[in-house]
Amino acid sequence: MNPNFAISGTALLTGVGIMVVLVLILIFAGRSYFSKKAGAGLTEKYREKHPGSPLEARNKYPEVNVFLYSKLFWRLSLVIALALMIGAFNWTVYEKEVYIPDDALTLDHDVEIEVPRSAEPPPPPPPPPPPSFEAVADVELINEEEVEFVDQSVDANTYIEAPVYHETKKVTAAPPPPPPPPPPKEDVEEIFKVVEEMPRFPGCEDMTASVEEKRMCSNKKMLEFIYENIRYPAVARDNGIEGTVVVSFVVDREGNIQDAQVVRDIGGGCGAEALRVVNMMNGLPQRWIPGKQRGRPVKVLFNLPVKFKLEVN
């Protein structure tokens, strides 16, 4: 392909359309020409030349012999085929230029972000009920004046009869109910801020390169995706609002975007627009490459700066 002779898709489609129109015009013109010749009394004209039958001649009617134009149609088809081949080889697809601000992933200053909790701990169990007391019936008091004291002193000759004990069923109070078991501890998955291998935007995993090179490639593709889909809000443009919006989100172990929120906004609808583009990442054919800590995928908090800058004419 000649680099100085490039054809865009629009120009190629326009050229093909013009060729199709010209071929259709040529077809209708030929049909009209041969229709007029066929109605010019050719049967009566050649009846005297071929009294037996017109079929005796090489051509029934030479005026409408289409083979006379075979060379013209052959050359015309070669021109069309050559034009299509040149257009196909010089058809150039131009990539859309995406403006990416300088230091697009650099934060002006650190942003303090509270790590979202995966699950709230359960409330503490209720305290056990207080013990119940039964009321005892009134006990009749003994009058001290009616008590008779008996001498119960003994000596060596006093005979003491051994008391006889009768087995009585011991009545015991019912044991208190056991306390409720403690609630099971929920496995609250930890969300990391920095891990050994940070999450990566998809699109660079098929390349044979180191982890650092893949990270740089994924950052470039992520910025291209963001600034290709971002739309400067009209309110912010009319009021001259520009700056950096910071969107925080969690990349889970499957590469999905969770808990996306704007942690720094500049107003004018810029925060909502940046959040919209971040949520679009869940609709991509491929998910993010999750972050890894000690070789296993984990949840990682990701802070993404999105810069809005007005173009100076």
Coordinates of C-alpha atoms in Angstrom, one line a residue:
M1 CA 0.0 0.0 0.0
N2 CA 1.2 3.5 -0.9
P3 CA 1.2 5.5 2.4
N4 CA 0.7 8.7 0.4
F5 CA -2.5 7.3 -1.2
A6 CA -4.8 6.3 1.6
I7 CA -8.6 5.9 1.2
S8 CA -10.9 6.3 4.1
G9 CA -13.9 4.1 4.5
T10 CA -16.3 6.9 3.6
A11 CA -14.4 7.6 0.3
L12 CA -14.4 3.9 -0.5
L13 CA -18.1 3.5 0.0
T14 CA -18.8 6.5 -2.0
G15 CA -16.7 5.2 -4.9
V16 CA -18.4 1.8 -4.8
G17 CA -21.8 3.5 -4.8
I18 CA -20.9 5.6 -7.8
M19 CA -19.7 2.5 -9.7
V20 CA -22.9 0.7 -8.9
V21 CA -25.0 3.6 -10.1
L22 CA -23.0 3.8 -13.4
V23 CA -23.4 0.1 -14.0
L24 CA -27.1 0.3 -13.4
I25 CA -27.3 3.3 -15.8
L26 CA -25.4 1.3 -18.4
I27 CA -27.7 -1.7 -18.0
F28 CA -30.8 0.3 -18.4
A29 CA -29.4 2.2 -21.3
G30 CA -28.5 -1.1 -23.1
R31 CA -31.9 -2.5 -22.5
S32 CA -33.5 0.6 -23.8
Y33 CA -31.3 0.6 -26.9
F34 CA -32.0 -3.1 -27.8
S35 CA -35.7 -2.6 -27.1
K36 CA -35.9 0.2 -29.7
K37 CA -33.9 -1.9 -32.2
A38 CA -36.2 -4.9 -31.6
G39 CA -39.2 -2.8 -32.5
A40 CA -37.8 -1.4 -35.7
G41 CA -39.4 -4.0 -38.0
L42 CA -36.4 -6.3 -38.2
T43 CA -38.6 -9.3 -39.1
E44 CA -39.9 -7.7 -42.3
K45 CA -36.4 -6.3 -43.1
Y46 CA -34.7 -9.7 -43.1
R47 CA -37.6 -11.7 -44.5
E48 CA -36.4 -11.0 -48.1
K49 CA -32.8 -11.9 -47.3
H50 CA -33.8 -15.2 -45.7
P51 CA -36.9 -16.4 -47.5
G52 CA -36.7 -19.8 -45.9
S53 CA -36.0 -18.9 -42.3
P54 CA -34.0 -16.2 -40.5
L55 CA -32.3 -18.9 -38.5
E56 CA -30.3 -19.9 -41.6
A57 CA -28.1 -16.8 -41.1
R58 CA -25.3 -16.7 -38.5
N59 CA -27.1 -14.0 -36.6
K60 CA -30.8 -13.7 -36.8
Y61 CA -30.7 -9.9 -36.5
P62 CA -27.2 -8.4 -36.7
E63 CA -28.4 -5.0 -35.3
V64 CA -29.2 -6.6 -31.9
N65 CA -26.2 -8.8 -31.7
V66 CA -24.9 -8.3 -28.2
F67 CA -21.6 -10.0 -29.0
L68 CA -20.6 -6.9 -30.9
Y69 CA -20.1 -5.1 -27.6
S70 CA -18.2 -7.9 -25.9
K71 CA -14.8 -6.1 -26.1
L72 CA -16.3 -2.9 -24.6
F73 CA -17.9 -4.8 -21.7
W74 CA -14.7 -6.8 -21.1
R75 CA -12.6 -3.7 -20.8
L76 CA -15.2 -2.0 -18.6
S77 CA -15.2 -5.0 -16.2
L78 CA -11.4 -4.9 -16.0
V79 CA -11.5 -1.2 -15.1
I80 CA -14.1 -1.8 -12.4
A81 CA -12.2 -4.8 -11.0
L82 CA -8.9 -2.8 -11.0
A83 CA -10.5 0.2 -9.3
L84 CA -12.0 -2.1 -6.6
M85 CA -8.7 -3.8 -6.0
I86 CA -6.8 -0.4 -5.7
G87 CA -9.5 0.8 -3.3
A88 CA -9.3 -2.4 -1.2
F89 CA -5.5 -2.3 -0.8
N90 CA -5.5 1.4 0.0
W91 CA -8.4 1.4 2.4
T92 CA -7.1 2.9 5.6
V93 CA -8.8 2.8 9.0
Y94 CA -7.9 5.8 11.1
E95 CA -7.9 5.3 14.8
K96 CA -9.8 7.9 16.8
E97 CA -7.5 10.3 18.5
V98 CA -8.2 10.4 22.2
Y99 CA -6.9 13.3 24.2
I100 CA -5.3 12.1 27.5
P101 CA -4.1 14.8 29.9
D102 CA -0.6 14.8 31.2
D103 CA 0.0 12.9 34.4
A104 CA -3.6 11.6 34.2
L105 CA -3.1 9.0 37.0
T106 CA -1.3 11.4 39.3
L107 CA -3.2 12.8 42.3
D108 CA -2.6 16.3 43.4
H109 CA -2.5 15.2 47.1
D110 CA -3.3 12.2 49.0
V111 CA -7.0 11.5 49.5
E112 CA -8.1 9.9 52.8
I113 CA -10.6 7.3 52.0
E114 CA -12.3 5.0 54.5
V115 CA -12.2 1.4 53.3
P116 CA -15.8 0.2 52.9
R117 CA -16.8 -2.7 55.1
S118 CA -17.9 -5.8 53.4
A119 CA -20.5 -6.8 56.0
E120 CA -21.8 -5.2 59.2
P121 CA -21.1 -7.3 62.4
P122 CA -24.3 -8.8 63.9
P123 CA -25.8 -7.1 67.0
P124 CA -24.8 -8.6 70.4
P125 CA -27.2 -11.2 71.8
P126 CA -29.8 -10.0 74.4
P127 CA -28.9 -10.5 78.1
P128 CA -30.3 -13.6 79.9
P129 CA -33.6 -13.0 81.8
P130 CA -33.2 -12.2 85.5
P131 CA -33.8 -15.1 88.0
S132 CA -37.3 -15.5 89.3
F133 CA -38.1 -15.7 93.0
E134 CA -41.1 -17.6 94.5
A135 CA -43.0 -16.0 97.4
V136 CA -42.9 -18.1 100.6
A137 CA -46.0 -18.5 102.7
D138 CA -46.2 -16.7 106.0
V139 CA -44.5 -18.7 108.9
E140 CA -46.2 -18.8 112.2
L141 CA -43.9 -17.6 114.9
I142 CA -43.6 -19.6 118.1
N143 CA -44.5 -17.8 121.4
E144 CA -41.5 -17.9 123.7
E145 CA -43.8 -18.1 126.8
E146 CA -45.2 -21.4 125.7
V147 CA -41.8 -23.1 125.2
E148 CA -41.0 -25.8 127.8
F149 CA -37.3 -26.4 128.4
V150 CA -36.3 -30.1 129.2
D151 CA -33.1 -31.1 130.8
Q152 CA -31.2 -33.0 128.1
S153 CA -27.9 -33.5 129.9
V154 CA -26.5 -37.0 129.7
D155 CA -23.9 -39.1 131.6
A156 CA -22.1 -42.4 131.1
N157 CA -25.1 -44.5 132.2
T158 CA -27.7 -42.7 130.0
Y159 CA -29.0 -44.9 127.2
I160 CA -29.5 -43.1 123.9
E161 CA -31.6 -44.7 121.2
A162 CA -30.2 -44.3 117.8
P163 CA -32.5 -42.3 115.6
V164 CA -34.2 -43.9 112.7
Y165 CA -33.7 -42.1 109.4
H166 CA -36.4 -42.3 106.7
E167 CA -35.4 -41.7 103.1
T168 CA -37.1 -38.6 101.8
K169 CA -37.1 -37.5 98.2
K170 CA -34.9 -34.5 97.9
V171 CA -36.6 -31.8 95.9
T172 CA -34.2 -29.7 93.9
A173 CA -35.0 -26.6 92.0
A174 CA -34.8 -26.8 88.2
P175 CA -31.4 -25.7 86.9
P176 CA -31.4 -22.4 85.1
P177 CA -31.4 -22.6 81.3
P178 CA -28.0 -22.5 79.6
P179 CA -27.0 -19.2 78.1
P180 CA -27.5 -18.9 74.4
P181 CA -24.4 -19.8 72.3
P182 CA -22.4 -16.9 70.9
P183 CA -23.2 -16.0 67.3
P184 CA -20.9 -17.4 64.7
K185 CA -18.2 -15.1 63.5
E186 CA -18.9 -13.9 60.0
D187 CA -16.1 -14.2 57.6
V188 CA -15.6 -10.5 56.7
E189 CA -13.3 -10.3 53.7
E190 CA -10.5 -7.8 54.1
I191 CA -10.2 -5.0 51.5
F192 CA -6.6 -4.1 50.8
K193 CA -5.2 -0.7 49.7
V194 CA -1.8 -1.9 48.6
V195 CA -1.0 -5.5 47.5
E196 CA 1.9 -7.2 45.8
E197 CA 0.1 -7.2 42.4
M198 CA -2.4 -4.4 41.9
P199 CA -5.5 -4.9 39.8
R200 CA -5.2 -4.2 36.0
F201 CA -7.6 -3.0 33.3
P202 CA -8.2 -5.8 30.8
G203 CA -6.7 -6.0 27.3
C204 CA -3.0 -6.7 27.9
E205 CA -2.9 -10.2 29.3
D206 CA -2.2 -11.9 26.0
M207 CA 1.1 -10.1 25.5
T208 CA 4.3 -11.8 26.6
A209 CA 5.8 -9.3 29.0
S210 CA 6.6 -8.7 32.7
V211 CA 4.0 -7.7 35.2
E212 CA 5.3 -4.1 35.2
E213 CA 5.0 -3.9 31.4
K214 CA 1.5 -5.3 31.6
R215 CA 0.6 -2.8 34.2
M216 CA 1.8 0.1 32.1
C217 CA -0.1 -1.3 29.1
S218 CA -3.3 -1.7 31.1
N219 CA -3.0 1.9 32.4
K220 CA -2.8 3.2 28.9
K221 CA -5.8 1.2 27.7
M222 CA -7.8 2.3 30.8
L223 CA -7.1 6.0 30.1
E224 CA -8.0 5.5 26.5
F225 CA -11.3 3.9 27.6
I226 CA -12.1 6.7 30.1
Y227 CA -11.3 9.7 27.9
E228 CA -12.9 8.2 24.8
N229 CA -16.2 7.7 26.7
I230 CA -16.1 10.8 28.9
R231 CA -18.4 13.7 28.0
Y232 CA -17.6 17.2 29.4
P233 CA -20.8 18.3 31.2
A234 CA -22.4 21.3 29.6
V235 CA -22.9 23.0 32.9
A236 CA -19.2 22.7 33.8
R237 CA -18.2 23.8 30.3
D238 CA -20.4 26.9 30.4
N239 CA -19.1 27.9 33.9
G240 CA -15.5 27.2 33.2
I241 CA -15.2 24.4 35.8
E242 CA -12.1 22.2 35.5
G243 CA -10.1 20.1 37.8
T244 CA -9.6 16.5 39.0
V245 CA -12.4 14.2 40.2
V246 CA -11.4 11.2 42.2
V247 CA -13.5 8.0 42.0
S248 CA -12.9 5.2 44.5
F249 CA -14.1 1.7 43.8
V250 CA -13.3 -1.9 44.9
V251 CA -12.0 -4.6 42.4
D252 CA -13.3 -7.9 43.8
R253 CA -11.7 -11.3 43.4
E254 CA -13.6 -11.9 40.1
G255 CA -12.6 -8.5 38.6
N256 CA -15.9 -6.8 39.1
I257 CA -16.3 -3.1 40.1
Q258 CA -18.0 -2.6 43.4
D259 CA -18.9 0.3 45.7
A260 CA -17.9 3.0 43.2
Q261 CA -18.3 6.4 44.7
V262 CA -17.0 9.9 44.1
V263 CA -14.6 11.0 46.9
R264 CA -13.6 14.3 45.4
D265 CA -15.9 16.4 43.2
I266 CA -15.4 19.7 41.4
G267 CA -19.1 20.3 40.7
G268 CA -21.0 21.0 37.5
G269 CA -21.9 17.3 37.0
C270 CA -18.2 16.2 36.5
G271 CA -18.4 13.7 39.4
A272 CA -21.5 12.1 38.1
E273 CA -20.0 11.8 34.6
A274 CA -16.8 10.2 35.9
L275 CA -18.8 7.8 38.0
R276 CA -20.9 6.8 34.9
V277 CA -17.8 6.0 32.9
V278 CA -16.3 3.9 35.8
N279 CA -19.6 1.9 36.1
M280 CA -19.4 1.2 32.3
M281 CA -16.4 -1.0 33.0
N282 CA -18.7 -3.7 34.3
G283 CA -20.2 -3.9 30.8
L284 CA -16.9 -4.7 29.1
P285 CA -16.5 -8.2 27.5
Q286 CA -13.6 -8.9 29.9
R287 CA -13.4 -8.2 33.6
W288 CA -10.5 -6.5 35.4
I289 CA -7.5 -8.6 36.4
P290 CA -7.9 -8.9 40.2
G291 CA -5.2 -7.9 42.6
K292 CA -3.1 -10.6 44.3
Q293 CA -1.6 -10.9 47.7
R294 CA 0.7 -13.9 48.3
G295 CA -0.5 -15.5 45.1
R296 CA -4.2 -15.4 45.8
P297 CA -6.8 -12.9 44.4
V298 CA -8.1 -10.4 47.0
K299 CA -10.3 -7.3 47.1
V300 CA -8.4 -4.1 46.4
L301 CA -9.4 -0.5 46.8
F302 CA -8.6 1.5 43.7
N303 CA -8.5 5.3 43.5
L304 CA -8.9 6.7 40.0
P305 CA -8.3 10.4 39.2
V306 CA -10.3 11.8 36.2
K307 CA -9.1 15.2 35.0
F308 CA -11.4 17.7 33.3
K309 CA -9.6 20.4 31.4
L310 CA -11.2 22.8 28.9
E311 CA -9.6 23.1 25.5
V312 CA -8.1 26.5 24.8
N313 CA -8.9 27.7 21.3

